[in-house]
PDB file of C-alpha atoms in Angstrom:
ATOM      1  CA  UNK X   1       0.000   0.000   0.000  1.00  0.00           C
ATOM      2  CA  UNK X   2       1.374   3.448  -0.933  1.00  0.00           C
ATOM      3  CA  UNK X   3       0.079   6.990  -0.453  1.00  0.00           C
ATOM      4  CA  UNK X   4       1.108  10.584   0.127  1.00  0.00           C
ATOM      5  CA  UNK X   5      -0.093  13.708   1.946  1.00  0.00           C
ATOM      6  CA  UNK X   6       0.909  17.383   1.914  1.00  0.00           C
ATOM      7  CA  UNK X   7       2.121  19.208   5.005  1.00  0.00           C
ATOM      8  CA  UNK X   8       1.723  22.990   5.363  1.00  0.00           C
ATOM      9  CA  UNK X   9       4.615  24.320   7.425  1.00  0.00           C
ATOM     10  CA  UNK X  10       5.019  27.977   8.388  1.00  0.00           C
ATOM     11  CA  UNK X  11       7.954  29.562   6.561  1.00  0.00           C
ATOM     12  CA  UNK X  12       8.012  33.239   7.451  1.00  0.00           C
ATOM     13  CA  UNK X  13       4.711  34.742   6.314  1.00  0.00           C
ATOM     14  CA  UNK X  14       4.089  31.943   3.846  1.00  0.00           C
ATOM     15  CA  UNK X  15       3.302  28.244   4.024  1.00  0.00           C
ATOM     16  CA  UNK X  16       5.720  25.643   2.743  1.00  0.00           C
ATOM     17  CA  UNK X  17       3.766  22.774   1.166  1.00  0.00           C
ATOM     18  CA  UNK X  18       5.899  19.702   1.684  1.00  0.00           C
ATOM     19  CA  UNK X  19       4.978  16.301   0.250  1.00  0.00           C
ATOM     20  CA  UNK X  20       5.223  13.297   2.551  1.00  0.00           C
ATOM     21  CA  UNK X  21       5.005   9.870   0.986  1.00  0.00           C
ATOM     22  CA  UNK X  22       4.912   6.448   2.495  1.00  0.00           C
ATOM     23  CA  UNK X  23       4.255   2.792   2.027  1.00  0.00           C
ATOM     24  CA  UNK X  24       3.467  -0.320   4.007  1.00  0.00           C
ATOM     25  CA  UNK X  25       4.681  -3.781   3.074  1.00  0.00           C
ATOM     26  CA  UNK X  26       5.331  -7.190   4.608  1.00  0.00           C
ATOM     27  CA  UNK X  27       8.950  -6.436   5.485  1.00  0.00           C
ATOM     28  CA  UNK X  28      10.333  -6.457   9.016  1.00  0.00           C
ATOM     29  CA  UNK X  29       7.552  -4.849  11.137  1.00  0.00           C
ATOM     30  CA  UNK X  30       8.187  -1.333  12.381  1.00  0.00           C
ATOM     31  CA  UNK X  31       7.939   2.371  11.603  1.00  0.00           C
ATOM     32  CA  UNK X  32      10.698   4.218   9.778  1.00  0.00           C
ATOM     33  CA  UNK X  33      10.607   7.995   9.308  1.00  0.00           C
ATOM     34  CA  UNK X  34      13.117   9.443   6.859  1.00  0.00           C
ATOM     35  CA  UNK X  35      14.050  13.100   6.506  1.00  0.00           C
ATOM     36  CA  UNK X  36      13.555  14.279  10.095  1.00  0.00           C
ATOM     37  CA  UNK X  37      16.730  13.086  11.785  1.00  0.00           C
ATOM     38  CA  UNK X  38      16.454  12.684  15.573  1.00  0.00           C
ATOM     39  CA  UNK X  39      12.958  14.214  15.565  1.00  0.00           C
ATOM     40  CA  UNK X  40      11.804  11.275  13.429  1.00  0.00           C
ATOM     41  CA  UNK X  41      12.933   8.786  16.065  1.00  0.00           C
ATOM     42  CA  UNK X  42      11.021  10.489  18.880  1.00  0.00           C
ATOM     43  CA  UNK X  43       7.925  10.801  16.681  1.00  0.00           C
ATOM     44  CA  UNK X  44       8.126   7.094  15.826  1.00  0.00           C
ATOM     45  CA  UNK X  45       8.187   6.232  19.523  1.00  0.00           C
ATOM     46  CA  UNK X  46       5.238   8.577  20.138  1.00  0.00           C
ATOM     47  CA  UNK X  47       3.244   6.789  17.409  1.00  0.00           C
ATOM     48  CA  UNK X  48       3.943   3.396  18.981  1.00  0.00           C
ATOM     49  CA  UNK X  49       3.012   4.745  22.422  1.00  0.00           C
ATOM     50  CA  UNK X  50      -0.277   6.230  21.152  1.00  0.00           C
ATOM     51  CA  UNK X  51      -1.166   2.916  19.492  1.00  0.00           C
ATOM     52  CA  UNK X  52      -0.743   1.146  22.823  1.00  0.00           C
ATOM     53  CA  UNK X  53      -2.474   3.916  24.784  1.00  0.00           C
ATOM     54  CA  UNK X  54      -5.547   3.727  22.533  1.00  0.00           C
ATOM     55  CA  UNK X  55      -5.490  -0.071  22.304  1.00  0.00           C
ATOM     56  CA  UNK X  56      -5.362   0.003  18.503  1.00  0.00           C
ATOM     57  CA  UNK X  57      -4.558  -3.182  16.681  1.00  0.00           C
ATOM     58  CA  UNK X  58      -2.159  -2.003  13.966  1.00  0.00           C
ATOM     59  CA  UNK X  59      -1.196  -4.671  11.406  1.00  0.00           C
ATOM     60  CA  UNK X  60       2.390  -5.890  11.760  1.00  0.00           C
ATOM     61  CA  UNK X  61       4.007  -4.402   8.665  1.00  0.00           C
ATOM     62  CA  UNK X  62       6.907  -2.218   7.716  1.00  0.00           C
ATOM     63  CA  UNK X  63       5.704   1.404   7.539  1.00  0.00           C
ATOM     64  CA  UNK X  64       8.040   3.848   5.819  1.00  0.00           C
ATOM     65  CA  UNK X  65       7.220   7.572   5.900  1.00  0.00           C
ATOM     66  CA  UNK X  66       9.456  10.015   4.033  1.00  0.00           C
ATOM     67  CA  UNK X  67       9.542  13.813   4.087  1.00  0.00           C
ATOM     68  CA  UNK X  68      10.559  15.264   0.731  1.00  0.00           C
ATOM     69  CA  UNK X  69      11.719  18.831   1.208  1.00  0.00           C
ATOM     70  CA  UNK X  70      14.913  20.726   0.631  1.00  0.00           C
ATOM     71  CA  UNK X  71      13.501  23.677   2.599  1.00  0.00           C
ATOM     72  CA  UNK X  72      13.064  21.658   5.821  1.00  0.00           C
ATOM     73  CA  UNK X  73      16.146  23.289   7.357  1.00  0.00           C
ATOM     74  CA  UNK X  74      14.598  26.757   6.805  1.00  0.00           C
ATOM     75  CA  UNK X  75      11.599  25.948   9.021  1.00  0.00           C
ATOM     76  CA  UNK X  76      12.051  27.219  12.588  1.00  0.00           C
ATOM     77  CA  UNK X  77      12.695  24.483  15.130  1.00  0.00           C
ATOM     78  CA  UNK X  78       9.533  25.407  17.069  1.00  0.00           C
ATOM     79  CA  UNK X  79       7.405  25.028  13.934  1.00  0.00           C
ATOM     80  CA  UNK X  80       8.889  21.674  12.911  1.00  0.00           C
ATOM     81  CA  UNK X  81       6.575  19.736  15.229  1.00  0.00           C
ATOM     82  CA  UNK X  82       3.693  20.680  12.913  1.00  0.00           C
ATOM     83  CA  UNK X  83       4.789  17.783  10.711  1.00  0.00           C
ATOM     84  CA  UNK X  84       3.491  15.330  13.343  1.00  0.00           C
ATOM     85  CA  UNK X  85      -0.184  15.425  12.315  1.00  0.00           C
ATOM     86  CA  UNK X  86       0.312  14.736   8.588  1.00  0.00           C
ATOM     87  CA  UNK X  87       2.811  11.956   9.345  1.00  0.00           C
ATOM     88  CA  UNK X  88       0.366  10.454  11.861  1.00  0.00           C
ATOM     89  CA  UNK X  89      -2.568  10.674   9.410  1.00  0.00           C
ATOM     90  CA  UNK X  90      -0.539   9.022   6.654  1.00  0.00           C
ATOM     91  CA  UNK X  91       0.588   6.273   9.034  1.00  0.00           C
ATOM     92  CA  UNK X  92      -3.015   5.599  10.134  1.00  0.00           C
ATOM     93  CA  UNK X  93      -4.123   5.519   6.495  1.00  0.00           C
ATOM     94  CA  UNK X  94      -1.398   2.999   5.604  1.00  0.00           C
ATOM     95  CA  UNK X  95      -2.396   0.922   8.660  1.00  0.00           C
ATOM     96  CA  UNK X  96      -6.025   0.843   7.478  1.00  0.00           C
ATOM     97  CA  UNK X  97      -7.413   2.948  10.358  1.00  0.00           C
ATOM     98  CA  UNK X  98      -8.513   5.778   8.031  1.00  0.00           C
ATOM     99  CA  UNK X  99     -10.753   4.528   5.247  1.00  0.00           C
ATOM    100  CA  UNK X 100      -9.843   6.692   2.248  1.00  0.00           C
ATOM    101  CA  UNK X 101      -8.676   5.679  -1.190  1.00  0.00           C
ATOM    102  CA  UNK X 102      -5.917   8.285  -1.171  1.00  0.00           C
ATOM    103  CA  UNK X 103      -4.679  11.248   0.839  1.00  0.00           C
ATOM    104  CA  UNK X 104      -2.783  12.855  -2.035  1.00  0.00           C
ATOM    105  CA  UNK X 105      -5.118  15.879  -2.063  1.00  0.00           C
ATOM    106  CA  UNK X 106      -5.078  16.363   1.719  1.00  0.00           C
ATOM    107  CA  UNK X 107      -3.114  19.186   3.340  1.00  0.00           C
ATOM    108  CA  UNK X 108      -2.523  18.977   7.083  1.00  0.00           C
ATOM    109  CA  UNK X 109      -0.384  20.604   9.772  1.00  0.00           C
ATOM    110  CA  UNK X 110      -0.321  20.185  13.520  1.00  0.00           C
ATOM    111  CA  UNK X 111       1.253  18.708  16.635  1.00  0.00           C
ATOM    112  CA  UNK X 112       0.196  15.652  18.634  1.00  0.00           C
ATOM    113  CA  UNK X 113       0.747  15.420  22.381  1.00  0.00           C
ATOM    114  CA  UNK X 114       1.630  12.196  24.180  1.00  0.00           C
ATOM    115  CA  UNK X 115      -1.993  12.173  25.447  1.00  0.00           C
ATOM    116  CA  UNK X 116      -3.303  12.062  21.873  1.00  0.00           C
ATOM    117  CA  UNK X 117      -4.418  15.694  21.798  1.00  0.00           C
ATOM    118  CA  UNK X 118      -3.966  17.469  18.486  1.00  0.00           C
ATOM    119  CA  UNK X 119      -2.976  21.123  18.298  1.00  0.00           C
ATOM    120  CA  UNK X 120      -3.162  22.660  14.859  1.00  0.00           C
ATOM    121  CA  UNK X 121      -1.941  25.785  13.146  1.00  0.00           C
ATOM    122  CA  UNK X 122      -4.720  28.369  13.157  1.00  0.00           C
ATOM    123  CA  UNK X 123      -5.187  29.739   9.650  1.00  0.00           C
ATOM    124  CA  UNK X 124      -8.766  30.826  10.378  1.00  0.00           C
ATOM    125  CA  UNK X 125      -9.606  32.373  13.763  1.00  0.00           C
ATOM    126  CA  UNK X 126     -13.098  30.839  14.027  1.00  0.00           C
ATOM    127  CA  UNK X 127     -12.085  27.213  13.501  1.00  0.00           C
ATOM    128  CA  UNK X 128     -11.447  24.667  16.183  1.00  0.00           C
ATOM    129  CA  UNK X 129      -7.742  24.136  16.881  1.00  0.00           C
ATOM    130  CA  UNK X 130      -7.676  21.208  19.305  1.00  0.00           C
ATOM    131  CA  UNK X 131      -8.910  17.692  18.685  1.00  0.00           C
ATOM    132  CA  UNK X 132      -8.442  14.259  20.137  1.00  0.00           C
ATOM    133  CA  UNK X 133      -7.432  11.336  17.938  1.00  0.00           C
ATOM    134  CA  UNK X 134     -10.755   9.626  18.666  1.00  0.00           C
ATOM    135  CA  UNK X 135     -12.633  12.662  17.275  1.00  0.00           C
ATOM    136  CA  UNK X 136     -10.401  13.146  14.259  1.00  0.00           C
ATOM    137  CA  UNK X 137     -10.208   9.659  12.734  1.00  0.00           C
ATOM    138  CA  UNK X 138     -13.956   9.223  11.991  1.00  0.00           C
ATOM    139  CA  UNK X 139     -14.111  12.721  10.477  1.00  0.00           C
ATOM    140  CA  UNK X 140     -11.072  12.174   8.271  1.00  0.00           C
ATOM    141  CA  UNK X 141     -12.538   8.854   7.186  1.00  0.00           C
ATOM    142  CA  UNK X 142     -15.544  10.700   5.728  1.00  0.00           C
ATOM    143  CA  UNK X 143     -13.344  12.438   3.158  1.00  0.00           C
ATOM    144  CA  UNK X 144     -13.419  10.042   0.226  1.00  0.00           C
ATOM    145  CA  UNK X 145     -11.506  10.607  -2.992  1.00  0.00           C
ATOM    146  CA  UNK X 146     -13.633  12.517  -5.454  1.00  0.00           C
ATOM    147  CA  UNK X 147     -16.045  13.669  -2.758  1.00  0.00           C
ATOM    148  CA  UNK X 148     -14.722  17.236  -3.097  1.00  0.00           C
ATOM    149  CA  UNK X 149     -15.612  18.448   0.327  1.00  0.00           C
ATOM    150  CA  UNK X 150     -13.970  20.693   2.848  1.00  0.00           C
ATOM    151  CA  UNK X 151     -13.959  19.905   6.531  1.00  0.00           C
ATOM    152  CA  UNK X 152     -14.660  23.100   8.468  1.00  0.00           C
ATOM    153  CA  UNK X 153     -15.773  23.507  12.062  1.00  0.00           C
ATOM    154  CA  UNK X 154     -16.783  19.830  12.314  1.00  0.00           C
ATOM    155  CA  UNK X 155     -19.002  20.039   9.213  1.00  0.00           C
ATOM    156  CA  UNK X 156     -18.332  18.283   5.921  1.00  0.00           C
ATOM    157  CA  UNK X 157     -19.284  20.841   3.277  1.00  0.00           C
ATOM    158  CA  UNK X 158     -19.553  20.069  -0.457  1.00  0.00           C
ATOM    159  CA  UNK X 159     -17.437  22.108  -2.878  1.00  0.00           C
ATOM    160  CA  UNK X 160     -18.505  23.350  -6.278  1.00  0.00           C
ATOM    161  CA  UNK X 161     -17.442  21.016  -9.088  1.00  0.00           C
ATOM    162  CA  UNK X 162     -14.879  23.498 -10.443  1.00  0.00           C
ATOM    163  CA  UNK X 163     -13.054  23.710  -7.101  1.00  0.00           C
ATOM    164  CA  UNK X 164      -9.697  21.965  -6.950  1.00  0.00           C
ATOM    165  CA  UNK X 165      -9.599  18.770  -4.892  1.00  0.00           C
ATOM    166  CA  UNK X 166      -6.707  20.303  -2.955  1.00  0.00           C
ATOM    167  CA  UNK X 167      -9.269  22.541  -1.247  1.00  0.00           C
ATOM    168  CA  UNK X 168     -10.303  19.557   0.871  1.00  0.00           C
ATOM    169  CA  UNK X 169      -8.078  20.870   3.583  1.00  0.00           C
ATOM    170  CA  UNK X 170      -7.989  18.989   6.804  1.00  0.00           C
ATOM    171  CA  UNK X 171      -6.026  21.948   8.126  1.00  0.00           C
ATOM    172  CA  UNK X 172      -9.006  24.241   7.492  1.00  0.00           C
ATOM    173  CA  UNK X 173     -11.063  22.100   9.793  1.00  0.00           C
ATOM    174  CA  UNK X 174      -8.413  21.600  12.385  1.00  0.00           C
ATOM    175  CA  UNK X 175      -6.507  24.839  12.139  1.00  0.00           C
ATOM    176  CA  UNK X 176      -8.764  27.425  10.684  1.00  0.00           C
TER     177      UNK X 176
END
């Protein structure tokens, strides 16, 4: 199984859209995160911990997640944790916990605490910025490929046909 997701990272006054791709296969079971250095190791351990904390039965497979960005070093260290949510969503998708055909048109950004609380970048002041994993997974699962919807303030809203699929922004729901 293969898929990808986009991460919106703050870079000055702009957003850096960084692709993250990944796959799951029957190799040696485990999670490997490439492109984050030491931060990838701690995030991997957090993912394993959250699986155990929530009692999720994740299939024993090799999960490889890879950040593809030359600008990663330009992102401030405090903002780098915002890669956690898109990596986590992609991992859950590859593990079969999020029922979507693909996440290639999804843009996400946010941090995940060791208690499973999600804190997102606020792009819109009226939107909800904090979620739990239990709340988020069923909502994300509603976004099917071709559905052309945007998730905003806990509502799944249809988009006009001419709107780009990339407007299905999880970050707009989570972050603003």
